[in-house]
Amino acid sequence: MGASVRALRALLLLAGFYLLGLAMLAVLAGVDWAAALWAPSSLAVKLYVVSALLAVPIVRGMFMLRTPKDDAAHGVLVTDAQEPRLWQEVRELAAQVGTRAPDEIRLTADMNASVSEEARFLGLLGGTRRLHLGLPLVSGLTEAQLRAVLAHEMGHYGNADTRLSAITVRGRVQVARTIAHFEERAGGKVAKERARQERKNEKKLAKGKKAKEVDTTGVGLTYRSMAKVYKAYGHFYLRATLAGSRRQELAADLAAARIAGRDATASALREIPALDSAHDFYMNAYATLGVGAGLLPPPGEVFGGIRHLLAARAGELAELRRELPTEPASPYDSHPPIAERVARLEALPDDGRASEPAGPALGLLADPGAALVAVEQASLTPEALRLRRVDWPELVHVSMTAHFAQEAEPLRRATAEVTDGDGSLDALLNALDLGVGWEIADRLPKSDQAGAAKGRAAREFARPVLRRGLSRMVAGELIDRGAARWELSWSESASLRMPPGHEDDLPAALDAAVADHPDTAPLRRLLATV
Amino acid sequence: MKILLWVVLTPVVLLVLGAGVYFLKAIVEGAIEGWRSDPGAEEAAERVAALGLLPAERQHTELSAPQPRAMTVAVAAARAGDWAPAAALLDGTAAARDWERRTAYVEKLADVAAEDDAWLTAWEAARPDDPGAALLRARSSVFLAWKVRGAKRARYTTAEQFEGFHRTLARTRHEHARAAELAVPGDPSPYVGEIWTAIGLGAPHEEMHRIWNDITSRAPHHYEAHFSALQYWCGKWHGSEALARAFAVKAAAEAPPGALMTVFPLIAHFEHDESDSADVDRTPEMYAAVDAALADAAAADPDHPRLAEVRHLLAYYLYLQERWEPALEQFRLVDGYVDALPWRYRGDPAGEFCRMRDEAAVNAAGEVTP
């Protein structure tokens, strides 16, 4: 099949995507017309109502087919004057690929780089071309690797010989986006209904009535079923164009290898999944660690801090680079599995470019620090921007202390209830000595199995919960007295530094305090020596 | 318009007709079934009642044989918080050096202490270094660990349950050691309990051999020790079918008649039998194994605390071998109590016991009156 025939087919398929809604409306209209002709009037009226109900999501769905414009452009726009080296690099790459250079470069906070076009006329004509460049990705790549990634992205719009195939790419993006949008709408409806029912339940509880189970099964049904129809067509579209798209991806890889070098391209591909999981981990375990305590790392570090993690965990990253995903990321993904792409690239003859200098890609920016700060300002929500900024060691110490205090809270409250006091560590230790520890433990949250257990078995379920809460309270006490401090580590989890000897003696002291014959003396001795 | 009506009505009418036919068929089949099987069942019920055998709802599902009165008293007293009768019972076995009875009592009392140990704690406080209390402490913690784990398969057991199981079981190690330290010289009981910790924690074979030496040097033919060790060597725990069978055959060959060791080849067979037909139970080897166990049971002390368990298994295999008269004989000797192999592994132990017993009874009647 020639390129032009393929493009024509893609065009028809894309048109079909838009015609789908019209066709469904036509079917409904036909049914109504038939009913008006042959059915008794009572039945006809019912049919009118049903078809009107069905038509609503179809009509709304057709409006949804338009690409939501707001997600097209985001990030920080940088001009030629601001980032001359970056622009020069991108222009050179575009020339080598044989395509038009982007009209805009925007720096983002994503672990990703992409070239997109604000398509006009149902996605058939190109518009403003944008390069979205995620700074976390730039932080993790060398210059040569970044060049390979950009060459690949521009290669999609490039291949001068198959210019028409751009239609397939645009169509694919459009289909995936529409489906995602539909699902989001259906999901939003469900969330709204859930919130409404939960509010109602709260009112019921306030009046002393029993709350009903929240049930959202029927909600968003019309949207979900519409999404199903479009999804089915989307699958059909993607299957019909998949082979071609995969071929294009591999061609783009080859173009990238030609421009950036075989080894840089292959290593960039190996790097991306590793960086992806490192980024997820970083955002969860470091960047947002202090949000609960109202803290963020210093300006520029929210997205830029990943550099410390990447430097400290080189071994783990090497492990991740070795294990490449062998499945495509999603059924809508036009990319062949990364393992396959890397294997193809590494099978190419050596181009002798492995020894080319490989400085960090961040060096392409005029002032990486300033760029990271600017991206933070543009991508964080106003609420997040209002959080207090503290340096990393302080952030870890304060957040972990708050986290531990929160974990100790149920035990503190249970102790206060049982001893009719303030729920302090001292009160808990006295309660343990008096043998009411199990009574306190009984008020802590339980699993189903623990709740069903009786007698000694119930105690065995409660023991680790009680011990954990006690250890949190002891840690809080040591921190309050300035005897212990949380220590940041980029290569492993944060750890609580205690006075010498305490770390070794604490586990046994905790065990003794929650034993069947509780003995709090070792714990009290430990606390007395700080 | 009429056509439209028919299009809607026809499938509905067909559906109703189909359902009607289906129910009619079920009713007729049920009637025929009842009419066919009723006389046989009546005959069996008459015969069973004439032999003085009990219906399923009157079978005791928590015992394998009648319980000694002293034991019933000790359990009731323990539940009420009084440890003295239990202590007297265990002291008696130590004085008589009756290790079979000692572990049998420990097993029952430990089950009580696994639920609530207030009485045992009181006992420990009153008599700090009591060997019986130490035995119960260790064995009851083992039962407790299994209670925490629950009886479901690994897939339906939560991480919390597994963690509690391992933690509780790990603690029993020093409880067993303490029981062994305090034990009356020659008493194998602490090590019998230790086998169950080894099973639960997956102790290596070397450790099992060490425990086994500690037991056999004190009591070479102890029933519960062999029963527990055989479990360890089974394929479902830490051995294999070959290891279990070898262990069982060796135990049977080395024991004097009346020690009941000949039941272990049958248990090893039972634990690894996955076939759906009784052919594997009717081999010459299995006939010989059943005959040996029959002779062993006949030679055993009629008061042996494990004799009933052997008879239960004998009844089952004699039934499978269609030796109706001797099968019925064993069924009659243990009737009224069903907490034993093989019934213990079944969903409805009493029902299964009575079904096989009644079949044996009917067929045995057929044999005498040709």
Short mmCIF file of N, CA and C in Angstrom, two decimals, chain A residues 282 285-298 301-302 387-403 485-488 490 494:
data_model
loop_
_atom_site.label_atom_id
_atom_site.label_comp_id
_atom_site.label_asym_id
_atom_site.label_seq_id
_atom_site.Cartn_x
_atom_site.Cartn_y
_atom_site.Cartn_z
N TYR A 282 10.24 9.96 43.13
CA TYR A 282 10.73 11.22 43.67
C TYR A 282 9.56 12.12 44.07
N ALA A 285 7.89 10.48 47.28
CA ALA A 285 8.65 10.27 48.51
C ALA A 285 9.47 11.49 48.92
N TYR A 286 9.72 12.41 47.99
CA TYR A 286 10.55 13.56 48.35
C TYR A 286 9.82 14.88 48.13
N ALA A 287 9.47 15.19 46.86
CA ALA A 287 8.97 16.52 46.54
C ALA A 287 7.72 16.88 47.35
N THR A 288 6.80 15.91 47.51
CA THR A 288 5.54 16.22 48.18
C THR A 288 5.49 15.67 49.60
N LEU A 289 6.65 15.21 50.11
CA LEU A 289 6.70 14.62 51.45
C LEU A 289 6.14 15.57 52.51
N GLY A 290 6.44 16.88 52.35
CA GLY A 290 6.07 17.82 53.41
C GLY A 290 4.72 18.48 53.22
N VAL A 291 4.00 18.13 52.15
CA VAL A 291 2.76 18.85 51.86
C VAL A 291 1.77 18.73 53.03
N GLY A 292 1.72 17.53 53.62
CA GLY A 292 0.82 17.35 54.77
C GLY A 292 1.18 18.29 55.91
N ALA A 293 2.47 18.58 56.05
CA ALA A 293 2.91 19.46 57.13
C ALA A 293 3.01 20.91 56.65
N GLY A 294 2.52 21.19 55.41
CA GLY A 294 2.51 22.56 54.89
C GLY A 294 3.86 23.03 54.38
N LEU A 295 4.69 22.09 53.91
CA LEU A 295 6.04 22.45 53.50
C LEU A 295 6.34 22.03 52.07
N LEU A 296 7.19 22.84 51.41
CA LEU A 296 7.74 22.46 50.11
C LEU A 296 9.24 22.70 50.15
N PRO A 297 10.01 21.97 49.29
CA PRO A 297 11.45 22.24 49.22
C PRO A 297 11.72 23.64 48.67
N PRO A 298 12.97 24.11 48.73
CA PRO A 298 13.28 25.49 48.30
C PRO A 298 12.93 25.71 46.83
N GLU A 301 13.63 23.50 43.55
CA GLU A 301 13.93 22.13 43.95
C GLU A 301 12.73 21.20 43.84
N VAL A 302 11.52 21.75 43.71
CA VAL A 302 10.34 20.88 43.67
C VAL A 302 10.46 19.90 42.51
N LEU A 387 2.68 27.39 50.15
CA LEU A 387 3.31 26.57 51.20
C LEU A 387 4.67 27.15 51.59
N ARG A 388 5.06 26.86 52.82
CA ARG A 388 6.32 27.38 53.32
C ARG A 388 7.47 26.60 52.67
N ARG A 389 8.55 27.32 52.29
CA ARG A 389 9.70 26.68 51.68
C ARG A 389 10.80 26.49 52.72
N VAL A 390 11.27 25.26 52.87
CA VAL A 390 12.39 25.03 53.79
C VAL A 390 13.41 24.15 53.08
N ASP A 391 14.65 24.14 53.56
CA ASP A 391 15.65 23.32 52.87
C ASP A 391 15.40 21.83 53.15
N TRP A 392 16.04 20.97 52.34
CA TRP A 392 15.72 19.54 52.36
C TRP A 392 15.84 18.88 53.72
N PRO A 393 16.95 19.04 54.46
CA PRO A 393 17.05 18.33 55.75
C PRO A 393 15.93 18.72 56.72
N GLU A 394 15.62 20.02 56.75
CA GLU A 394 14.57 20.50 57.63
C GLU A 394 13.21 19.94 57.18
N LEU A 395 13.01 19.93 55.86
CA LEU A 395 11.75 19.41 55.30
C LEU A 395 11.52 17.97 55.75
N VAL A 396 12.57 17.14 55.62
CA VAL A 396 12.43 15.72 55.97
C VAL A 396 12.16 15.58 57.46
N HIS A 397 12.91 16.32 58.27
CA HIS A 397 12.74 16.19 59.72
C HIS A 397 11.32 16.59 60.15
N VAL A 398 10.88 17.75 59.70
CA VAL A 398 9.57 18.24 60.14
C VAL A 398 8.45 17.35 59.60
N SER A 399 8.55 16.94 58.32
CA SER A 399 7.46 16.14 57.75
C SER A 399 7.37 14.78 58.40
N MET A 400 8.53 14.13 58.60
CA MET A 400 8.49 12.80 59.20
C MET A 400 8.01 12.87 60.65
N THR A 401 8.40 13.92 61.35
CA THR A 401 7.93 14.08 62.73
C THR A 401 6.41 14.23 62.74
N ALA A 402 5.89 15.04 61.82
CA ALA A 402 4.44 15.22 61.74
C ALA A 402 3.75 13.92 61.36
N HIS A 403 4.38 13.18 60.44
CA HIS A 403 3.81 11.91 59.97
C HIS A 403 3.72 10.91 61.12
N ARG A 485 16.64 12.93 65.77
CA ARG A 485 16.38 13.78 64.62
C ARG A 485 16.28 12.93 63.35
N TRP A 486 15.32 13.29 62.49
CA TRP A 486 15.19 12.59 61.20
C TRP A 486 16.29 13.04 60.26
N GLU A 487 16.86 12.08 59.56
CA GLU A 487 17.96 12.39 58.68
C GLU A 487 17.59 12.07 57.24
N LEU A 488 17.83 13.07 56.38
CA LEU A 488 17.54 12.90 54.95
C LEU A 488 18.58 11.99 54.31
N TRP A 490 19.37 10.58 50.19
CA TRP A 490 18.89 10.48 48.81
C TRP A 490 18.97 9.04 48.31
N ALA A 494 14.41 7.89 54.79
CA ALA A 494 14.84 8.73 55.89
C ALA A 494 14.95 7.87 57.15
#
